[in-house]
Protein backbone atom coordinates (compact mmCIF):
# COMPACT_ATOMS: atom_id res chain seq x y z
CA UNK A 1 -146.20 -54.76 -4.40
CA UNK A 2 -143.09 -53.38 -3.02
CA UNK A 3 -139.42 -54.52 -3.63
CA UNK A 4 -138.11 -52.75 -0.85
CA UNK A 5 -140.14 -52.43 2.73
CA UNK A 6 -138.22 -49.27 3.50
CA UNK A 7 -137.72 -47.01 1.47
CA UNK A 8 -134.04 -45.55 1.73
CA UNK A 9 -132.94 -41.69 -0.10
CA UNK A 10 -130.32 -42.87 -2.16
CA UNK A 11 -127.83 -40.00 -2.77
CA UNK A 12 -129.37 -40.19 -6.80
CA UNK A 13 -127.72 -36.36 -7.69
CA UNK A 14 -124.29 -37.40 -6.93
CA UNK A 15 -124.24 -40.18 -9.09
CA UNK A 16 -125.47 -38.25 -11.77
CA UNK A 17 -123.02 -36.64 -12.19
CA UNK A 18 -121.29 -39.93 -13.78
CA UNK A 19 -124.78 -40.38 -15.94
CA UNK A 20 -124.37 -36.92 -17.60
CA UNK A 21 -120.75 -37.77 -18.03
CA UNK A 22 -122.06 -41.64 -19.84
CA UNK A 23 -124.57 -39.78 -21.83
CA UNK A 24 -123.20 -37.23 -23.61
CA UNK A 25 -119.87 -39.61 -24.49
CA UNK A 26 -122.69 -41.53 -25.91
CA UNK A 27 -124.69 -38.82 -27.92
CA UNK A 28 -121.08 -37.94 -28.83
CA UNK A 29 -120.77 -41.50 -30.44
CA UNK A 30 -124.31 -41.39 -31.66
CA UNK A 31 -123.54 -38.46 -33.79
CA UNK A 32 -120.34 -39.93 -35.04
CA UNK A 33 -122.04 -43.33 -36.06
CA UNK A 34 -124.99 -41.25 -38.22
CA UNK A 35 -122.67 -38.66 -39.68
CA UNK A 36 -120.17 -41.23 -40.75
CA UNK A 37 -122.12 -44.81 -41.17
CA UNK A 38 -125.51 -43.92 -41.59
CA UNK A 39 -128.32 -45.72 -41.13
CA UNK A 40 -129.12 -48.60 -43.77
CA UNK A 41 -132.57 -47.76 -44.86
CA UNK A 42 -134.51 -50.83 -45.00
CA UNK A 43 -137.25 -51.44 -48.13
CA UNK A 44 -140.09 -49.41 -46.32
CA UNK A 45 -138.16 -46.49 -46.92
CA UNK A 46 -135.36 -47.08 -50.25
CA UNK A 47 -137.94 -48.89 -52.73
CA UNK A 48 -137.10 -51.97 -53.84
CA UNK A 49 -137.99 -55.94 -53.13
CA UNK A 50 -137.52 -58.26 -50.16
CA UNK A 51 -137.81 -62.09 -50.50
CA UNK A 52 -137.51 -64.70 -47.95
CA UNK A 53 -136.61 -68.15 -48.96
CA UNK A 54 -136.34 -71.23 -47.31
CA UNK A 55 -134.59 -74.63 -48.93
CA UNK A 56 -134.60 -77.88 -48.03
CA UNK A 57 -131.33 -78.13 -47.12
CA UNK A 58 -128.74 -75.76 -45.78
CA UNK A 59 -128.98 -72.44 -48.19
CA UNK A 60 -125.89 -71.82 -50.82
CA UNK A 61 -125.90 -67.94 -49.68
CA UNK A 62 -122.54 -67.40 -52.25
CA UNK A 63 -124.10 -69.43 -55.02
CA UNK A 64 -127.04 -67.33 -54.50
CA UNK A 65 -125.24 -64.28 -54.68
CA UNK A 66 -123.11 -65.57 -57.43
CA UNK A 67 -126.59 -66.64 -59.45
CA UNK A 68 -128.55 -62.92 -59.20
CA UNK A 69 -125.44 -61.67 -60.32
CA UNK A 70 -125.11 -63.83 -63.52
CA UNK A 71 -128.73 -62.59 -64.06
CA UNK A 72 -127.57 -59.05 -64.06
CA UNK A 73 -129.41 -58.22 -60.87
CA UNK A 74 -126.94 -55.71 -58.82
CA UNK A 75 -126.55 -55.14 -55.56
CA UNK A 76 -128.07 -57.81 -54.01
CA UNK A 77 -128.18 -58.52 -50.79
CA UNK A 78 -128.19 -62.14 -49.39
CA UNK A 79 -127.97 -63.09 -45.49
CA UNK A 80 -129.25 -65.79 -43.39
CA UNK A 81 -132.48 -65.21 -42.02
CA UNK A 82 -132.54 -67.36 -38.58
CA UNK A 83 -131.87 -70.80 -39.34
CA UNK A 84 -129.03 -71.95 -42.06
CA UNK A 85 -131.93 -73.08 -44.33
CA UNK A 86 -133.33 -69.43 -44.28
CA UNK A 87 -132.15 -66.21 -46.45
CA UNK A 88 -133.36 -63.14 -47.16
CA UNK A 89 -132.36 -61.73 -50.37
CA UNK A 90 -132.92 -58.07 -50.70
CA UNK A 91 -133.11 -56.87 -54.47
CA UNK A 92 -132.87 -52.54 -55.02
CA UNK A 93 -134.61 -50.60 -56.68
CA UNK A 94 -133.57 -51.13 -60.75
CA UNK A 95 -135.12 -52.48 -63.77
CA UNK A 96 -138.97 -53.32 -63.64
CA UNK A 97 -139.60 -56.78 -62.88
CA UNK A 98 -142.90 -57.94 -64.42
CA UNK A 99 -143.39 -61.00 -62.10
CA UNK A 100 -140.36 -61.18 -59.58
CA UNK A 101 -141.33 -64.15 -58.35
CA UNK A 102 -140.81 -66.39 -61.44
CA UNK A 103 -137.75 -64.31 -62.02
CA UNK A 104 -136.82 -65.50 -58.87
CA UNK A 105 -137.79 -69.26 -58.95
CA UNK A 106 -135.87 -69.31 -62.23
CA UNK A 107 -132.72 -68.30 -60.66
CA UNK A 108 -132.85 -70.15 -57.75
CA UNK A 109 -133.83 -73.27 -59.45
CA UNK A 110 -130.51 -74.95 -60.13
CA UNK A 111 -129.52 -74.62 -56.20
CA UNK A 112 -132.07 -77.08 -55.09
CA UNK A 113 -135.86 -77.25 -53.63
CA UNK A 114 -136.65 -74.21 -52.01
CA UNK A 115 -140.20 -72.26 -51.22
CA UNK A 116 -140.87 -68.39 -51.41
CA UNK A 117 -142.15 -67.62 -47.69
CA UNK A 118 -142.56 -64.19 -48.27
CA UNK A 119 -142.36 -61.22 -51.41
CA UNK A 120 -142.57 -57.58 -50.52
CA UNK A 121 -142.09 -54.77 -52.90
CA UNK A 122 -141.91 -51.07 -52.69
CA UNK A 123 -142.00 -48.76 -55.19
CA UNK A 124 -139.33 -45.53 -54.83
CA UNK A 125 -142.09 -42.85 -54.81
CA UNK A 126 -144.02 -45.26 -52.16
CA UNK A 127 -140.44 -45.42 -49.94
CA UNK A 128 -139.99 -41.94 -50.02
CA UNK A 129 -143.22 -41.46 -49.29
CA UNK A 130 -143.54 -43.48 -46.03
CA UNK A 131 -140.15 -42.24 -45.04
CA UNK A 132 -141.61 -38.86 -45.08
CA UNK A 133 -144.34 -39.97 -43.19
CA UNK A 134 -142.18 -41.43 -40.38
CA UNK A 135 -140.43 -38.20 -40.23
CA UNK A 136 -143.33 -36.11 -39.62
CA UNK A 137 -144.69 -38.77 -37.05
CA UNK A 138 -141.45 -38.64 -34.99
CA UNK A 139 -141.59 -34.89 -34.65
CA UNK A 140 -145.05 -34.36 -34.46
CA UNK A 141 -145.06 -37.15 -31.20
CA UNK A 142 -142.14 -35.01 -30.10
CA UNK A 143 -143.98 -31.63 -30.40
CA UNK A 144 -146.84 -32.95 -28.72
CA UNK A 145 -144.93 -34.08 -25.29
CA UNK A 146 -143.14 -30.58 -25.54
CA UNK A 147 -146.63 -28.79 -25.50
CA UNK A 148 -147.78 -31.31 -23.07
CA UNK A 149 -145.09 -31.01 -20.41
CA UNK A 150 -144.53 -27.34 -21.18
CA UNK A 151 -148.25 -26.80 -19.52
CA UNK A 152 -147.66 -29.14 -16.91
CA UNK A 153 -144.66 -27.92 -15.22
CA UNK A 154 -142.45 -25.33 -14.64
CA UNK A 155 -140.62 -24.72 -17.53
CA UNK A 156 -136.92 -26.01 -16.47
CA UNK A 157 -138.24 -29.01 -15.52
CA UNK A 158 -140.40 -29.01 -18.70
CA UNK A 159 -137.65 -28.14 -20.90
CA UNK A 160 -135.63 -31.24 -18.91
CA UNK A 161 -138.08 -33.64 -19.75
CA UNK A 162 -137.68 -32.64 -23.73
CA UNK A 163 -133.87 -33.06 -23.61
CA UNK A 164 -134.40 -36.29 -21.72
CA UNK A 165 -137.05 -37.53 -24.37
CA UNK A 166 -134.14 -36.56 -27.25
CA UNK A 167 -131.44 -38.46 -25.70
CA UNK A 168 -133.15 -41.55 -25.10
CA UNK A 169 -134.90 -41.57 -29.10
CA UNK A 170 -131.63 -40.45 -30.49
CA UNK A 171 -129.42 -44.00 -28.43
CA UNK A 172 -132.22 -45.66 -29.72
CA UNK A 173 -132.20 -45.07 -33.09
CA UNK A 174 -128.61 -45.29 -33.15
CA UNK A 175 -128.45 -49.02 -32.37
CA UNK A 176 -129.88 -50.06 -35.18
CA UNK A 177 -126.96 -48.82 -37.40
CA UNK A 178 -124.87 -50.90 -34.34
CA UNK A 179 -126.86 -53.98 -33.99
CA UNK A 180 -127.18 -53.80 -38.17
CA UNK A 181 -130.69 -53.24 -38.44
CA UNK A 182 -132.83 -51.96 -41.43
CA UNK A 183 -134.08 -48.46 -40.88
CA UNK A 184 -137.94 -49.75 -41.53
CA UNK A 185 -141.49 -48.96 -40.46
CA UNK A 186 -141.17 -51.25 -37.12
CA UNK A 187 -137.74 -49.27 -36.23
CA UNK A 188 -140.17 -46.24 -36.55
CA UNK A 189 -143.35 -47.88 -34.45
CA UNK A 190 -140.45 -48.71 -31.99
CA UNK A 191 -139.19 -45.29 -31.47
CA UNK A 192 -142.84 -43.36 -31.22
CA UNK A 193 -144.09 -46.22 -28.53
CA UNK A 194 -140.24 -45.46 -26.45
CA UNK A 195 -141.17 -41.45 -26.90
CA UNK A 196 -144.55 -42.22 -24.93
CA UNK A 197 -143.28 -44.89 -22.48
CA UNK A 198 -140.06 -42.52 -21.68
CA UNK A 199 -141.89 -39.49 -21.38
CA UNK A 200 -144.75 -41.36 -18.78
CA UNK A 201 -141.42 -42.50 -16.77
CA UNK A 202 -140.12 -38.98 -16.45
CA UNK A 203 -143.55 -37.70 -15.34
CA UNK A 204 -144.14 -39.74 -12.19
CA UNK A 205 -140.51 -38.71 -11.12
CA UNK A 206 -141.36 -35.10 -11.49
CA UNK A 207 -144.98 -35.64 -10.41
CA UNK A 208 -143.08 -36.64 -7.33
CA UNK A 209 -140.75 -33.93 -7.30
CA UNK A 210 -143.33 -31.39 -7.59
CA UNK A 211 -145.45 -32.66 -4.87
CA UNK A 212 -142.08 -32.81 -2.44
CA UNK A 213 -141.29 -29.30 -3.42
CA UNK A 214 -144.42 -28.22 -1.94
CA UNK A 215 -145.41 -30.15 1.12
CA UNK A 216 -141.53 -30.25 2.32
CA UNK A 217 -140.22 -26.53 3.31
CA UNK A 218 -136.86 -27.08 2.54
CA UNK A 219 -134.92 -25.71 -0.52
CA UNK A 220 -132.33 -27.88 -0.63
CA UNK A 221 -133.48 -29.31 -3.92
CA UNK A 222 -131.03 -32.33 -4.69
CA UNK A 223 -132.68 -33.99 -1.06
CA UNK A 224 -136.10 -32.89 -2.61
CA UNK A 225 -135.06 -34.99 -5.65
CA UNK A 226 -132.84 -37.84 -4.08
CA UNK A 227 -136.30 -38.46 -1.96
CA UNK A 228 -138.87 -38.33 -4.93
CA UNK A 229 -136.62 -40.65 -7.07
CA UNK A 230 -136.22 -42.91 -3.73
CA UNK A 231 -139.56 -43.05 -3.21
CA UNK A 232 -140.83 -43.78 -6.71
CA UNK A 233 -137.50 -46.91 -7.23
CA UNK A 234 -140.59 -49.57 -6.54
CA UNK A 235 -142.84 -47.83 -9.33
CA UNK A 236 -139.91 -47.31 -11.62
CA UNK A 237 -137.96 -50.94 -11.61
CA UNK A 238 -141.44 -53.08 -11.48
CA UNK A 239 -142.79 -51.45 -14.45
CA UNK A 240 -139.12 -51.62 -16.46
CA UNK A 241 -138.89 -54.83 -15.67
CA UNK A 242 -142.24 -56.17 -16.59
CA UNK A 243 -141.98 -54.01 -20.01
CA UNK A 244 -138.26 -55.26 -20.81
CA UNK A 245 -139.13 -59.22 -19.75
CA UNK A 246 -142.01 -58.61 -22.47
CA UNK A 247 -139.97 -57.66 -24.95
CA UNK A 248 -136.58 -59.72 -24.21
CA UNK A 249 -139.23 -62.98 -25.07
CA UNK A 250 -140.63 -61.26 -27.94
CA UNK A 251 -137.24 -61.09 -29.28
CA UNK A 252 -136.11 -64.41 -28.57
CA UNK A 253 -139.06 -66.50 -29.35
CA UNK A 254 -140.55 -63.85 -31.98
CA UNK A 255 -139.35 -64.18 -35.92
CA UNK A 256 -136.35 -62.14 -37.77
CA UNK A 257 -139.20 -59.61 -38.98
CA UNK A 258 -139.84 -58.48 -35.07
CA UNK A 259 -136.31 -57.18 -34.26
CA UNK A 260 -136.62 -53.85 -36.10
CA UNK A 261 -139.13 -53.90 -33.17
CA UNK A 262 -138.70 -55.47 -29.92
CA UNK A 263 -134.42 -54.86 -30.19
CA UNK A 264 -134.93 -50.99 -30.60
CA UNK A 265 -137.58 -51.09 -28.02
CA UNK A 266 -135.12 -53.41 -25.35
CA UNK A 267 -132.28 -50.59 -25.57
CA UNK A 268 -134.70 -48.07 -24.84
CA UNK A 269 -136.65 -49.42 -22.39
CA UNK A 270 -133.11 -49.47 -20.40
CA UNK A 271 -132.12 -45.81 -21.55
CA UNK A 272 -134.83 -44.26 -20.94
CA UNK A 273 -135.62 -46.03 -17.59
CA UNK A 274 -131.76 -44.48 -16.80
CA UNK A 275 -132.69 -40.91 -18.38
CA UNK A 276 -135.63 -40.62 -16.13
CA UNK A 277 -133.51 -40.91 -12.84
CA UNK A 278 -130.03 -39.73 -13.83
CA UNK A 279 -130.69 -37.32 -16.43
CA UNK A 280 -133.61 -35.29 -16.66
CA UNK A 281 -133.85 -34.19 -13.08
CA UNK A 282 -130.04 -33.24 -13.03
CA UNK A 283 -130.67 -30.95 -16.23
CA UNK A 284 -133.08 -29.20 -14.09
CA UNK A 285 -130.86 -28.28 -11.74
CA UNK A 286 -128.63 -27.15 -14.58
CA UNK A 287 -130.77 -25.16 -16.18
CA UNK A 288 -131.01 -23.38 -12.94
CA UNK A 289 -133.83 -24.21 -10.98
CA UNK A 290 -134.48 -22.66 -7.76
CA UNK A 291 -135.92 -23.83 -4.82
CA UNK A 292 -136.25 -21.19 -3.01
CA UNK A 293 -137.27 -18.92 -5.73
CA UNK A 294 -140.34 -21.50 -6.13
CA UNK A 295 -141.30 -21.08 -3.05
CA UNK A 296 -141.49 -17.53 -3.31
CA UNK A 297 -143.52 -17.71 -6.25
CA UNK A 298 -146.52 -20.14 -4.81
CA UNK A 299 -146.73 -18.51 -1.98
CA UNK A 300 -147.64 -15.06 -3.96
CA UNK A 301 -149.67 -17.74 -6.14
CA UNK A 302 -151.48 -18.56 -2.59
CA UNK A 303 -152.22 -15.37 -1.63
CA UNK A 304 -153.46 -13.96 -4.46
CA UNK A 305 -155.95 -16.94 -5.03
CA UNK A 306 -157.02 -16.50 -1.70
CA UNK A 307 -157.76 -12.49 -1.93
CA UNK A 308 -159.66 -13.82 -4.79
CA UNK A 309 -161.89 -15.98 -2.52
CA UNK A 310 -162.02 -13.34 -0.17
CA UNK A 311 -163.39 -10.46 -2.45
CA UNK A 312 -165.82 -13.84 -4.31
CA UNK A 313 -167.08 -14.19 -0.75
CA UNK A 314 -167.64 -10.51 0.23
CA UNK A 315 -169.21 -10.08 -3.57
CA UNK A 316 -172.02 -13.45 -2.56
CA UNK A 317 -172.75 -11.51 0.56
CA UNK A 318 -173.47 -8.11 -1.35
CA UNK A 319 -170.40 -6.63 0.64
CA UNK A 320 -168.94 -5.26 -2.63
């Protein structure tokens, strides 16, 4: 399937020139959000209890609040949870609880007919555990596209595709603390499926690049480029679009517990669709590729594999 019948070089390098501009305003802002918000680690990763509740009627979130606190339970957290009859109440780490959930049905007991949905607790050595765990996993994905691409191309273009993979992870993970999100296992899952969807983006482009680079004797580079991107739009837009539809249903038809998810994964399905056309290859360029230089060097590549074949085929015949 195509989208368009001809394919036309858009002039992709001059406009991104504005994209490098957008992008590091926003890692600018990213930086400034982490360093001086945070992000508000979710139960997976603090310790502590989450219960959703539903009533029967429309849920008294301040006489909730108001009730946990007369029970000397502190800092509580209590927020509507997708419908006005819905709340989540989000109890820290404190003083052991031998059976939260009559602890909890006590409480709430005066405030009307209600039903426990859902009870999840996390111990403090558990939470730091599994945030240590999504650490490692987020760097160890990382490490392995690095080694990956570093052996695949040359290694401007290889370094490119790292700095790429970093600035689309790092927007990501910044709109949670934006959009209010708990820093949880699904933000986590989110950001290792973007690192392998962003990175497979970035390699047709250069796949593209590379193979221009070689069959077109030119070294002007940014029409090398401007063509490769051009020619790749179809590829690039159809497969967005099918993987953002997917998720923009997921989060509107899909429960309060899949937005640590499918939100995460919306924003970077967009940045890193961006990153792979007006980002990576421009770093490239700025890290000083040169096209002509290339050339140079696989054509001495060319020659010497064919002296190779040359002496291989004058060793068969017992001429050496």
């Amino acid at each position: 399937m195509e989208l368009f019948k001809r394919v036309k070089i858009l002039n992709f390098m001059e406009y991104s020139k504005w994209g490098l501009g957008v992008s590091s305003l926003l890692i600018l802002a990213c930086l400034g959000l982490i360093f001086f918000k945070g992000f508000n680690l979710g139960v997976d990763f603090a310790g502590g209890s989450v219960a959703q509740v539903r009533f029967t009627q429309k849920a008294p979130i301040a006489k909730i609040r108001q009730a946990f606190t007369e029970a000397q339970f502190s800092g509580v957290q209590v927020s509507a949870f997708g419908s006005e009859k819905e709340v989540v109440i989000k109890i820290p780490v404190g003083k052991a609880h031998k059976d939260l959930s009559t602890e909890i049905d006590t409480i709430l007991k005066p405030l009307g007919k209600f039903e426990i949905r859902k009870l999840d607790s996390v111990g403090p050595k558990v939470g730091d555990e599994l945030k240590q765990k999504g650490i490692l996993s987020l760097v160890l994905a990382i490490l392995a596209m690095m080694l990956y691409v570093s052996l695949r191309y040359e290694w401007r273009f290889a370094l490119a595709s790292v700095i790429a993979l970093l600035h689309d992870s790092l927007i990501t993970a910044t709109s949670v603390i934006v959009f209010n999100i708990d820093l949880n296992l699904e933000v986590i899952a989110a950001i290792l499926t973007l690192i392998g969807y962003s990175i497979n983006d970035t390699i047709i482009i250069f796949d593209r690049i590379r193979e221009g680079m070689l069959t077109k004797r030119t070294n002007d580079l940014n029409f090398v480029i401007n063509e490769a991107i051009s020619s790749t739009l179809t590829r690039t837009l159809l497969t967005s679009l099918t993987v953002f539809f997917v998720l923009l249903v997921l989060y509107i038809f899909g429960s309060k517990i899949l937005v640590g998810f499918s939100l995460p994964m919306l924003i970077g399905t967009i940045v890193g669709t961006y990153s792979s056309i007006f980002i990576a290859p421009r770093v490239a360029i700025l890290l000083g590729f040169d096209l002509e230089r290339y050339h140079e060097n696989e054509l001495k590549k060319a020659k010497k594999k064919q002296e190779k074949e040359r002496l291989r085929r004058l060793y068969e015949h017992g001429r050496v």
